[in-house]
């Protein structure tokens, strides 16, 4: 069980914003969160509540919820208590403060910071938002986008100066994806013919049919469907 000794750069801003936040501003943020429906990802949750939070920009709300949301799957993976994680994160933030020249980061706010972390970690809306992202991204490769390019490939004879008598239609499938824990962007290109396109189409249509079937199951059980369809 490893101890938290540093905060990834992409999460640092969110924790610092939470440290500086006043009790009044936090109360407004928390009320907006618990009044919102369950949704996919801390980013989408932030976009849902940001219009009700006058003291913070949409980007700041995103930073806070993404940072705190990152602790939720960490607590489960490391099998730590939330209190332990809060203590470790607080110590790291205090160390960052001691190195910083920003007087606005006051160590006297430590108790308020811990309470805010505890409250947000225990919030149902943030829990489901964070867990949905953790579930969809647990694979090493995460899809970002795709496109295809179709070409006519002539087949030349031994005499390359002669007009080709035959050709093929070749499709190139371009997949863009996140790779590994650091979400490095990568690309892969695959050559496909018409039969390959039909086979891929059949697989996608089958996946869509499975999705509709499972959506019906969700509706019957009364569970909320969390979706990436409107993700930012």
Coordinates of N, CA and C in Angstrom, one line a residue:
X1 N 0.8 -1.2 0.0 CA 0.0 0.0 0.0 C 0.9 1.2 0.0
X2 N 0.9 1.9 -1.1 CA 1.8 3.1 -1.3 C 1.2 4.3 -0.7
X3 N 2.1 5.2 -0.2 CA 1.7 6.5 0.4 C 1.7 7.6 -0.7
X4 N 0.7 8.4 -0.7 CA 0.7 9.5 -1.7 C 1.8 10.5 -1.3
X5 N 2.7 10.7 -2.2 CA 3.8 11.6 -2.0 C 3.8 12.8 -2.9
X6 N 3.1 12.8 -3.9 CA 3.0 13.9 -4.8 C 1.6 13.9 -5.5
X7 N 1.3 15.0 -6.1 CA 0.0 15.2 -6.8 C 0.3 15.4 -8.2
X8 N -0.3 14.6 -9.2 CA -0.1 14.9 -10.6 C -0.5 16.3 -10.9
X9 N 0.3 16.9 -11.9 CA 0.1 18.3 -12.2 C -1.3 18.6 -12.6
X10 N -2.0 17.7 -13.3 CA -3.4 18.0 -13.8 C -4.4 18.1 -12.6
X11 N -4.0 17.6 -11.4 CA -4.9 17.7 -10.3 C -4.5 18.7 -9.3
X12 N -3.3 19.2 -9.4 CA -2.8 20.2 -8.4 C -3.7 21.4 -8.2
X13 N -4.1 22.0 -9.4 CA -4.9 23.2 -9.3 C -6.2 23.1 -8.6
X14 N -6.9 21.9 -8.8 CA -8.1 21.7 -8.2 C -8.0 21.7 -6.7
X15 N -7.0 21.0 -6.2 CA -6.8 20.9 -4.7 C -6.5 22.3 -4.1
X16 N -5.7 23.0 -4.8 CA -5.3 24.4 -4.4 C -6.5 25.3 -4.3
X17 N -7.4 25.2 -5.3 CA -8.6 26.0 -5.3 C -9.5 25.6 -4.1
X18 N -9.6 24.3 -3.9 CA -10.4 23.9 -2.7 C -9.8 24.4 -1.4
X19 N -8.5 24.4 -1.3 CA -7.9 24.9 -0.1 C -8.2 26.4 0.2
X20 N -8.3 27.1 -0.9 CA -8.5 28.6 -0.8 C -10.0 28.9 -0.7
X21 N -10.9 28.0 -0.9 CA -12.3 28.3 -1.0 C -12.9 28.6 0.4
X22 N -13.7 29.6 0.4 CA -14.4 30.0 1.7 C -15.5 29.0 2.0
X23 N -15.9 29.0 3.3 CA -17.0 28.2 3.7 C -18.3 28.5 2.9
X24 N -18.5 29.7 2.6 CA -19.7 30.1 1.9 C -19.7 29.6 0.5
X25 N -18.6 29.8 -0.2 CA -18.5 29.3 -1.6 C -18.6 27.8 -1.6
X26 N -18.0 27.1 -0.7 CA -18.1 25.7 -0.7 C -19.5 25.2 -0.5
X27 N -20.2 25.9 0.4 CA -21.6 25.5 0.7 C -22.5 25.6 -0.6
X28 N -22.2 26.7 -1.3 CA -23.0 26.9 -2.6 C -22.6 25.8 -3.6
X29 N -21.4 25.5 -3.7 CA -20.9 24.4 -4.6 C -21.5 23.1 -4.2
X30 N -21.5 22.7 -2.9 CA -22.0 21.4 -2.5 C -23.5 21.3 -2.7
X31 N -24.2 22.4 -2.4 CA -25.7 22.3 -2.6 C -26.0 22.1 -4.0
X32 N -25.3 22.8 -4.9 CA -25.5 22.6 -6.4 C -25.2 21.1 -6.8
X33 N -24.2 20.5 -6.2 CA -23.8 19.2 -6.6 C -24.9 18.2 -6.1
X34 N -25.4 18.3 -4.9 CA -26.3 17.3 -4.3 C -27.7 17.5 -4.9
X35 N -27.9 18.7 -5.6 CA -29.2 18.9 -6.2 C -29.2 18.4 -7.7
X36 N -28.1 18.0 -8.2 CA -28.0 17.6 -9.6 C -28.2 16.1 -9.7
X37 N -28.6 15.6 -10.9 CA -28.8 14.2 -11.1 C -27.5 13.5 -11.3
X38 N -27.5 12.1 -11.2 CA -26.3 11.4 -11.4 C -25.9 11.5 -12.9
X39 N -24.6 11.6 -13.1 CA -24.2 11.9 -14.5 C -22.8 11.3 -14.7
X40 N -22.4 11.2 -16.0 CA -21.1 10.6 -16.3 C -20.0 11.6 -16.2
X41 N -19.0 11.3 -15.4 CA -17.7 12.0 -15.3 C -17.8 13.3 -14.4
X42 N -16.8 13.6 -13.6 CA -16.7 14.8 -12.9 C -16.8 16.0 -13.7
X43 N -16.3 16.0 -15.0 CA -16.4 17.1 -15.9 C -17.8 17.4 -16.2
X44 N -18.6 16.4 -16.6 CA -20.0 16.6 -16.9 C -20.8 17.1 -15.7
X45 N -20.4 16.6 -14.5 CA -21.1 17.0 -13.3 C -20.8 18.5 -13.0
X46 N -19.5 18.9 -13.3 CA -19.1 20.3 -13.1 C -19.9 21.2 -14.0
X47 N -20.0 20.8 -15.3 CA -20.7 21.6 -16.2 C -22.2 21.7 -15.8
X48 N -22.7 20.7 -15.2 CA -24.1 20.8 -14.8 C -24.3 21.8 -13.6
X49 N -23.4 21.9 -12.7 CA -23.6 22.7 -11.5 C -22.9 24.1 -11.6
X50 N -22.0 24.3 -12.6 CA -21.2 25.5 -12.6 C -22.1 26.8 -12.7
X51 N -23.2 26.7 -13.4 CA -24.1 27.9 -13.5 C -24.7 28.3 -12.2
X52 N -24.7 27.5 -11.2 CA -25.2 27.8 -9.9 C -24.2 28.3 -8.9
X53 N -22.9 28.2 -9.4 CA -21.8 28.6 -8.5 C -21.2 29.9 -9.0
X54 N -21.6 31.0 -8.4 CA -21.2 32.3 -8.9 C -19.8 32.7 -8.6
X55 N -19.2 32.1 -7.5 CA -17.8 32.5 -7.1 C -16.7 31.7 -7.9
X56 N -17.1 30.8 -8.7 CA -16.1 30.0 -9.5 C -16.5 29.9 -10.9
X57 N -15.5 29.9 -11.8 CA -15.7 29.7 -13.2 C -16.0 28.2 -13.5
X58 N -16.5 27.9 -14.7 CA -16.7 26.6 -15.1 C -15.5 25.7 -15.0
X59 N -14.4 26.3 -15.5 CA -13.1 25.6 -15.5 C -12.6 25.3 -14.1
X60 N -12.8 26.3 -13.1 CA -12.4 26.0 -11.8 C -13.2 24.9 -11.1
X61 N -14.5 24.9 -11.4 CA -15.4 23.8 -10.9 C -14.9 22.5 -11.5
X62 N -14.6 22.5 -12.7 CA -14.1 21.2 -13.4 C -12.8 20.8 -12.7
X63 N -11.9 21.7 -12.4 CA -10.7 21.3 -11.8 C -10.9 20.7 -10.4
X64 N -11.7 21.3 -9.6 CA -12.0 20.9 -8.3 C -12.6 19.5 -8.3
X65 N -13.7 19.3 -9.1 CA -14.4 18.0 -9.1 C -13.5 16.9 -9.7
X66 N -12.7 17.2 -10.7 CA -11.9 16.2 -11.3 C -10.8 15.8 -10.3
X67 N -10.2 16.8 -9.6 CA -9.1 16.5 -8.6 C -9.7 15.6 -7.5
X68 N -10.8 16.0 -6.9 CA -11.3 15.2 -5.8 C -11.9 13.9 -6.3
X69 N -12.5 13.9 -7.5 CA -13.0 12.7 -8.0 C -11.9 11.6 -8.3
X70 N -10.7 12.1 -8.5 CA -9.6 11.1 -8.8 C -9.3 10.3 -7.5
X71 N -9.6 10.8 -6.3 CA -9.3 10.1 -5.1 C -10.3 8.9 -4.9
X72 N -11.5 9.0 -5.4 CA -12.5 7.9 -5.2 C -12.0 6.6 -5.6
X73 N -11.6 6.4 -6.9 CA -11.1 5.1 -7.3 C -9.8 4.7 -6.6
X74 N -9.0 5.7 -6.3 CA -7.7 5.5 -5.6 C -8.0 4.8 -4.2
X75 N -9.0 5.3 -3.5 CA -9.3 4.8 -2.2 C -9.7 3.3 -2.3
X76 N -10.4 3.0 -3.4 CA -10.8 1.6 -3.5 C -9.7 0.7 -4.0
X77 N -8.9 1.2 -4.9 CA -7.8 0.4 -5.5 C -6.7 0.1 -4.4
X78 N -6.4 1.1 -3.6 CA -5.4 1.0 -2.6 C -5.9 0.4 -1.3
X79 N -7.2 0.3 -1.2 CA -7.9 -0.3 0.0 C -7.5 0.6 1.2
X80 N -7.6 1.9 1.0 CA -7.4 2.8 2.1 C -8.7 3.4 2.6
X81 N -8.7 3.9 3.8 CA -9.9 4.6 4.3 C -9.8 6.0 3.7
X82 N -10.9 6.6 3.6 CA -11.0 8.0 3.1 C -10.2 9.0 4.0
X83 N -10.3 8.7 5.3 CA -9.5 9.5 6.3 C -8.0 9.5 6.0
X84 N -7.5 8.3 5.7 CA -6.1 8.1 5.4 C -5.7 8.9 4.2
X85 N -6.5 8.8 3.1 CA -6.2 9.5 1.9 C -6.2 11.0 2.1
X86 N -7.2 11.5 2.8 CA -7.4 12.9 3.1 C -6.1 13.4 3.9
X87 N -5.7 12.6 4.8 CA -4.5 13.0 5.6 C -3.3 13.1 4.7
X88 N -3.1 12.2 3.8 CA -1.9 12.1 2.9 C -2.0 13.3 1.9
X89 N -3.2 13.5 1.3 CA -3.3 14.6 0.4 C -3.1 16.0 1.1
X90 N -3.6 16.1 2.3 CA -3.4 17.4 3.0 C -1.9 17.6 3.3
X91 N -1.2 16.6 3.7 CA 0.3 16.8 3.9 C 1.0 17.2 2.7
X92 N 0.6 16.6 1.5 CA 1.3 17.0 0.3 C 1.0 18.4 -0.1
X93 N -0.3 18.8 0.1 CA -0.7 20.2 -0.2 C 0.1 21.2 0.7
X94 N 0.2 20.8 2.0 CA 0.9 21.7 2.9 C 2.4 21.9 2.5
X95 N 2.9 20.8 2.0 CA 4.3 20.9 1.6 C 4.4 21.8 0.4
X96 N 3.5 21.7 -0.5 CA 3.5 22.6 -1.7 C 3.3 24.0 -1.3
X97 N 2.5 24.2 -0.2 CA 2.3 25.6 0.3 C 3.5 26.2 0.8
X98 N 4.3 25.3 1.6 CA 5.5 25.8 2.2 C 6.6 26.2 1.2
X99 N 6.4 25.6 0.0 CA 7.4 26.0 -1.1 C 6.9 27.1 -2.0
X100 N 5.7 27.5 -1.8 CA 5.0 28.5 -2.6 C 5.2 29.9 -2.0
X101 N 5.2 30.9 -2.9 CA 5.2 32.3 -2.4 C 3.8 32.9 -2.4
X102 N 2.8 32.0 -2.6 CA 1.4 32.5 -2.7 C 0.9 32.6 -1.2
X103 N 0.7 33.8 -0.7 CA 0.3 34.0 0.6 C -1.2 33.6 0.8
X104 N -1.9 33.5 -0.3 CA -3.3 33.2 -0.2 C -3.5 31.7 0.2
X105 N -2.5 30.9 0.1 CA -2.5 29.5 0.6 C -2.1 29.5 2.1
X106 N -3.1 29.6 2.9 CA -2.9 29.7 4.4 C -3.0 28.4 5.1
X107 N -2.0 28.0 5.8 CA -2.1 26.7 6.5 C -3.2 26.6 7.6
X108 N -3.7 27.8 8.0 CA -4.8 27.8 9.0 C -6.1 27.2 8.4
X109 N -6.1 27.1 7.0 CA -7.3 26.6 6.4 C -7.3 25.0 6.3
X110 N -6.3 24.4 6.9 CA -6.2 22.9 6.9 C -7.5 22.2 7.3
X111 N -8.1 22.6 8.4 CA -9.3 21.9 8.9 C -10.4 22.0 7.9
X112 N -10.6 23.2 7.3 CA -11.6 23.4 6.3 C -11.4 22.6 5.1
X113 N -10.1 22.5 4.7 CA -9.8 21.7 3.5 C -10.1 20.3 3.7
X114 N -9.8 19.7 4.9 CA -10.1 18.3 5.2 C -11.6 18.1 5.2
X115 N -12.3 19.0 5.8 CA -13.7 18.8 5.9 C -14.4 18.8 4.5
X116 N -13.9 19.7 3.6 CA -14.4 19.8 2.3 C -14.1 18.6 1.5
X117 N -12.9 18.0 1.6 CA -12.6 16.8 1.0 C -13.5 15.6 1.4
X118 N -13.6 15.5 2.7 CA -14.5 14.5 3.3 C -15.9 14.6 2.8
X119 N -16.4 15.8 2.7 CA -17.8 16.0 2.2 C -17.9 15.6 0.8
X120 N -17.0 16.0 -0.1 CA -17.1 15.7 -1.5 C -16.9 14.3 -1.8
X121 N -15.9 13.7 -1.1 CA -15.7 12.2 -1.3 C -16.9 11.4 -0.9
X122 N -17.6 11.8 0.1 CA -18.8 11.1 0.5 C -20.1 11.5 -0.3
X123 N -20.0 12.4 -1.3 CA -21.1 12.8 -2.1 C -21.5 11.8 -3.2
X124 N -22.7 11.4 -3.2 CA -23.2 10.4 -4.1 C -23.0 10.8 -5.6
X125 N -23.3 12.0 -5.9 CA -23.2 12.5 -7.3 C -21.7 12.4 -7.8
X126 N -20.8 12.8 -6.9 CA -19.4 12.8 -7.4 C -18.9 11.3 -7.4
X127 N -19.3 10.5 -6.5 CA -18.9 9.1 -6.4 C -19.3 8.4 -7.8
X128 N -20.5 8.5 -8.2 CA -20.9 7.9 -9.4 C -20.2 8.5 -10.6
X129 N -20.0 9.8 -10.6 CA -19.3 10.4 -11.8 C -17.9 9.9 -11.9
X130 N -17.2 9.8 -10.7 CA -15.8 9.4 -10.8 C -15.7 7.9 -11.1
X131 N -16.6 7.1 -10.5 CA -16.6 5.6 -10.8 C -16.9 5.3 -12.2
X132 N -17.8 6.1 -12.9 CA -18.1 5.8 -14.3 C -16.9 6.0 -15.2
X133 N -16.1 7.0 -14.9 CA -14.9 7.3 -15.7 C -13.9 6.2 -15.4
X134 N -13.7 5.8 -14.2 CA -12.8 4.7 -13.8 C -13.2 3.4 -14.5
X135 N -14.5 3.1 -14.6 CA -14.9 1.9 -15.2 C -14.6 1.9 -16.7
X136 N -14.9 3.0 -17.4 CA -14.8 3.1 -18.8 C -13.4 3.2 -19.3
X137 N -12.5 3.6 -18.3 CA -11.1 3.8 -18.7 C -10.1 2.8 -18.1
X138 N -10.7 1.6 -17.6 CA -9.8 0.7 -16.9 C -9.0 -0.1 -17.9
X139 N -9.4 -0.1 -19.2 CA -8.6 -0.8 -20.3 C -7.4 0.1 -20.6
X140 N -6.3 -0.5 -21.1 CA -5.1 0.2 -21.4 C -5.3 1.2 -22.5
X141 N -6.1 0.8 -23.5 CA -6.3 1.7 -24.7 C -7.7 2.2 -24.7
X142 N -7.9 3.5 -24.8 CA -9.2 4.2 -24.7 C -9.5 4.9 -26.0
X143 N -10.5 4.6 -26.6 CA -10.9 5.2 -27.9 C -11.1 6.7 -27.8
X144 N -10.6 7.4 -28.8 CA -10.9 8.9 -28.9 C -11.7 9.2 -30.1
X145 N -11.2 8.8 -31.3 CA -11.9 9.1 -32.5 C -11.5 8.1 -33.6
X146 N -12.2 8.1 -34.7 CA -11.9 7.3 -35.9 C -12.3 7.9 -37.2
X147 N -11.7 7.6 -38.2 CA -12.1 8.0 -39.6 C -11.6 7.0 -40.6
X148 N -12.1 7.0 -41.8 CA -11.7 6.1 -42.9 C -11.4 7.0 -44.1
X149 N -10.5 6.4 -44.9 CA -10.1 7.0 -46.2 C -10.2 5.9 -47.2
X150 N -10.9 6.2 -48.3 CA -11.0 5.2 -49.4 C -10.2 5.6 -50.6
X151 N -9.4 4.6 -51.1 CA -8.5 4.9 -52.3 C -8.7 3.8 -53.3
X152 N -8.5 4.2 -54.6 CA -8.4 3.3 -55.7 C -6.9 2.9 -55.8
X153 N -6.6 1.7 -55.7 CA -5.2 1.3 -55.9 C -5.0 0.5 -57.2
X154 N -4.4 1.1 -58.2 CA -4.2 0.4 -59.5 C -3.2 -0.7 -59.4
X155 N -3.3 -1.7 -60.2 CA -2.4 -2.8 -60.2 C -1.6 -2.7 -61.5
X156 N -0.4 -2.4 -61.4 CA 0.4 -2.2 -62.6 C 0.9 -3.6 -63.1
X157 N 1.1 -3.6 -64.4 CA 1.7 -4.8 -65.0 C 3.2 -4.7 -64.9
X158 N 3.9 -5.7 -65.4 CA 5.3 -5.7 -65.4 C 5.9 -4.5 -66.1
X159 N 5.1 -4.1 -67.1 CA 5.5 -2.9 -67.9 C 4.8 -1.7 -67.2
X160 N 5.4 -1.0 -66.3 CA 4.7 0.1 -65.5 C 4.3 1.2 -66.4
X161 N 4.8 1.3 -67.6 CA 4.4 2.4 -68.5 C 3.0 2.2 -69.1
X162 N 2.6 0.9 -69.1 CA 1.3 0.6 -69.6 C 0.2 1.0 -68.7
X163 N -1.0 1.2 -69.3 CA -2.2 1.6 -68.5 C -2.6 0.4 -67.7
X164 N -2.8 0.5 -66.3 CA -3.2 -0.6 -65.5 C -4.5 -1.2 -66.0
X165 N -4.7 -2.5 -66.0 CA -5.9 -3.2 -66.4 C -6.8 -3.5 -65.2
X166 N -6.3 -3.4 -64.0 CA -7.1 -3.8 -62.8 C -6.7 -2.8 -61.6
X167 N -7.6 -2.8 -60.7 CA -7.4 -2.0 -59.5 C -8.2 -2.5 -58.3
X168 N -8.0 -2.0 -57.2 CA -8.7 -2.4 -56.0 C -9.1 -1.1 -55.2
X169 N -10.2 -1.3 -54.5 CA -10.7 -0.2 -53.6 C -10.2 -0.6 -52.2
X170 N -9.3 0.2 -51.6 CA -8.8 -0.1 -50.3 C -9.2 1.0 -49.3
X171 N -9.7 0.6 -48.2 CA -10.1 1.5 -47.1 C -9.0 1.5 -46.0
X172 N -8.7 2.6 -45.5 CA -7.8 2.7 -44.4 C -8.5 3.3 -43.2
X173 N -8.6 2.5 -42.1 CA -9.2 2.8 -40.9 C -8.2 3.5 -40.0
X174 N -8.4 4.7 -39.5 CA -7.5 5.4 -38.6 C -8.2 5.5 -37.3
X175 N -7.5 4.9 -36.3 CA -8.0 4.9 -34.9 C -7.1 5.8 -34.1
X176 N -7.7 6.8 -33.3 CA -6.9 7.6 -32.4 C -7.3 7.3 -31.0
X177 N -6.4 7.1 -30.1 CA -6.7 6.6 -28.8 C -5.7 7.0 -27.7
X178 N -6.2 7.0 -26.5 CA -5.3 7.2 -25.3 C -4.6 5.8 -25.0
X179 N -3.4 5.9 -24.6 CA -2.6 4.7 -24.3 C -2.0 4.9 -22.9
X180 N -2.2 3.9 -22.1 CA -1.5 3.8 -20.8 C -2.0 4.8 -19.7
X181 N -1.4 4.7 -18.6 CA -1.8 5.5 -17.4 C -1.7 7.0 -17.6
X182 N -0.7 7.4 -18.4 CA -0.5 8.8 -18.7 C -1.4 9.3 -19.8
X183 N -2.2 8.5 -20.4 CA -3.2 8.8 -21.4 C -2.4 9.5 -22.6
X184 N -1.3 8.8 -23.0 CA -0.6 9.3 -24.2 C -1.4 9.1 -25.4
X185 N -1.4 10.0 -26.3 CA -2.2 9.9 -27.6 C -1.4 9.1 -28.6
X186 N -2.1 8.1 -29.2 CA -1.5 7.2 -30.2 C -2.4 7.0 -31.4
X187 N -1.9 6.5 -32.5 CA -2.7 6.3 -33.7 C -2.3 4.9 -34.2
X188 N -3.3 4.3 -34.9 CA -3.1 3.0 -35.6 C -3.9 3.1 -36.9
X189 N -3.3 2.6 -37.9 CA -3.9 2.6 -39.3 C -4.0 1.1 -39.7
X190 N -5.2 0.8 -40.2 CA -5.5 -0.6 -40.7 C -6.0 -0.5 -42.1
X191 N -5.4 -1.4 -43.0 CA -5.9 -1.5 -44.3 C -7.1 -2.5 -44.3
X192 N -8.2 -2.1 -45.0 CA -9.4 -3.0 -45.1 C -10.0 -3.0 -46.5
X193 N -10.6 -4.1 -46.8 CA -11.3 -4.1 -48.1 C -12.8 -4.1 -47.8
X194 N -13.6 -4.2 -48.8 CA -15.1 -4.1 -48.7 C -15.6 -5.2 -47.7
X195 N -15.1 -6.4 -47.7 CA -15.6 -7.4 -46.8 C -15.2 -7.1 -45.4
X196 N -14.1 -6.5 -45.2 CA -13.7 -6.1 -43.8 C -14.6 -5.0 -43.3
X197 N -15.0 -4.1 -44.2 CA -15.9 -3.0 -43.8 C -17.3 -3.6 -43.4
X198 N -17.8 -4.6 -44.1 CA -19.0 -5.2 -43.8 C -18.9 -6.0 -42.5
X199 N -17.8 -6.6 -42.2 CA -17.6 -7.3 -41.0 C -17.6 -6.4 -39.8
X200 N -16.9 -5.3 -40.0 CA -16.8 -4.3 -38.9 C -18.2 -3.6 -38.6
X201 N -18.9 -3.4 -39.7 CA -20.3 -2.8 -39.6 C -21.2 -3.8 -38.8
X202 N -21.1 -5.1 -39.1 CA -21.9 -6.1 -38.4 C -21.6 -6.1 -36.9
X203 N -20.3 -6.0 -36.6 CA -19.9 -6.0 -35.2 C -20.4 -4.8 -34.5
X204 N -20.4 -3.6 -35.1 CA -20.9 -2.4 -34.5 C -22.4 -2.4 -34.3
X205 N -23.1 -2.9 -35.4 CA -24.6 -3.1 -35.3 C -24.9 -4.0 -34.1
X206 N -24.2 -5.1 -34.0 CA -24.5 -6.1 -32.9 C -24.2 -5.4 -31.5
X207 N -23.2 -4.6 -31.4 CA -22.9 -3.9 -30.2 C -24.0 -2.9 -29.9
X208 N -24.5 -2.2 -30.9 CA -25.7 -1.3 -30.7 C -26.9 -2.0 -30.2
X209 N -27.1 -3.2 -30.8 CA -28.3 -4.0 -30.4 C -28.2 -4.5 -28.9
X210 N -26.9 -4.9 -28.5 CA -26.7 -5.2 -27.1 C -26.9 -4.1 -26.2
X211 N -26.5 -2.9 -26.7 CA -26.6 -1.7 -25.8 C -28.1 -1.4 -25.6
X212 N -28.9 -1.5 -26.6 CA -30.4 -1.2 -26.5 C -31.0 -2.2 -25.6
X213 N -30.6 -3.5 -25.7 CA -31.1 -4.5 -24.8 C -30.7 -4.2 -23.3
X214 N -29.5 -3.9 -23.1 CA -29.1 -3.5 -21.7 C -29.7 -2.3 -21.2
X215 N -30.0 -1.3 -22.1 CA -30.7 -0.1 -21.7 C -32.1 -0.4 -21.2
X216 N -32.7 -1.4 -21.9 CA -34.0 -1.8 -21.4 C -34.0 -2.4 -20.0
X217 N -32.9 -3.2 -19.8 CA -32.7 -3.7 -18.4 C -32.5 -2.7 -17.4
X218 N -31.7 -1.6 -17.7 CA -31.5 -0.5 -16.8 C -32.9 0.2 -16.5
X219 N -33.7 0.4 -17.5 CA -35.0 1.0 -17.3 C -35.9 0.2 -16.4
X220 N -35.9 -1.1 -16.6 CA -36.7 -2.0 -15.8 C -36.3 -2.0 -14.3
X221 N -35.0 -1.9 -14.1 CA -34.5 -2.0 -12.7 C -34.5 -0.6 -12.0
X222 N -34.8 0.5 -12.8 CA -34.8 1.8 -12.2 C -33.5 2.5 -12.1
X223 N -32.4 1.8 -12.7 CA -31.1 2.4 -12.6 C -30.9 3.6 -13.5
X224 N -30.1 4.6 -13.2 CA -29.9 5.7 -14.0 C -28.8 5.3 -15.1
X225 N -29.1 5.6 -16.3 CA -28.1 5.3 -17.4 C -27.1 6.5 -17.4
X226 N -25.9 6.2 -17.1 CA -24.8 7.2 -17.3 C -24.2 7.0 -18.7
X227 N -24.0 8.1 -19.4 CA -23.6 8.0 -20.8 C -22.5 9.0 -21.1
X228 N -21.7 8.6 -22.1 CA -20.6 9.5 -22.5 C -21.1 10.3 -23.8
X229 N -22.3 10.1 -24.2 CA -22.8 10.6 -25.5 C -22.7 12.2 -25.5
X230 N -22.9 12.8 -24.3 CA -22.8 14.3 -24.2 C -21.5 14.7 -23.5
X231 N -20.5 13.9 -23.6 CA -19.3 14.3 -22.8 C -18.6 15.5 -23.5
X232 N -17.7 16.2 -22.7 CA -17.0 17.3 -23.3 C -15.5 16.9 -23.4

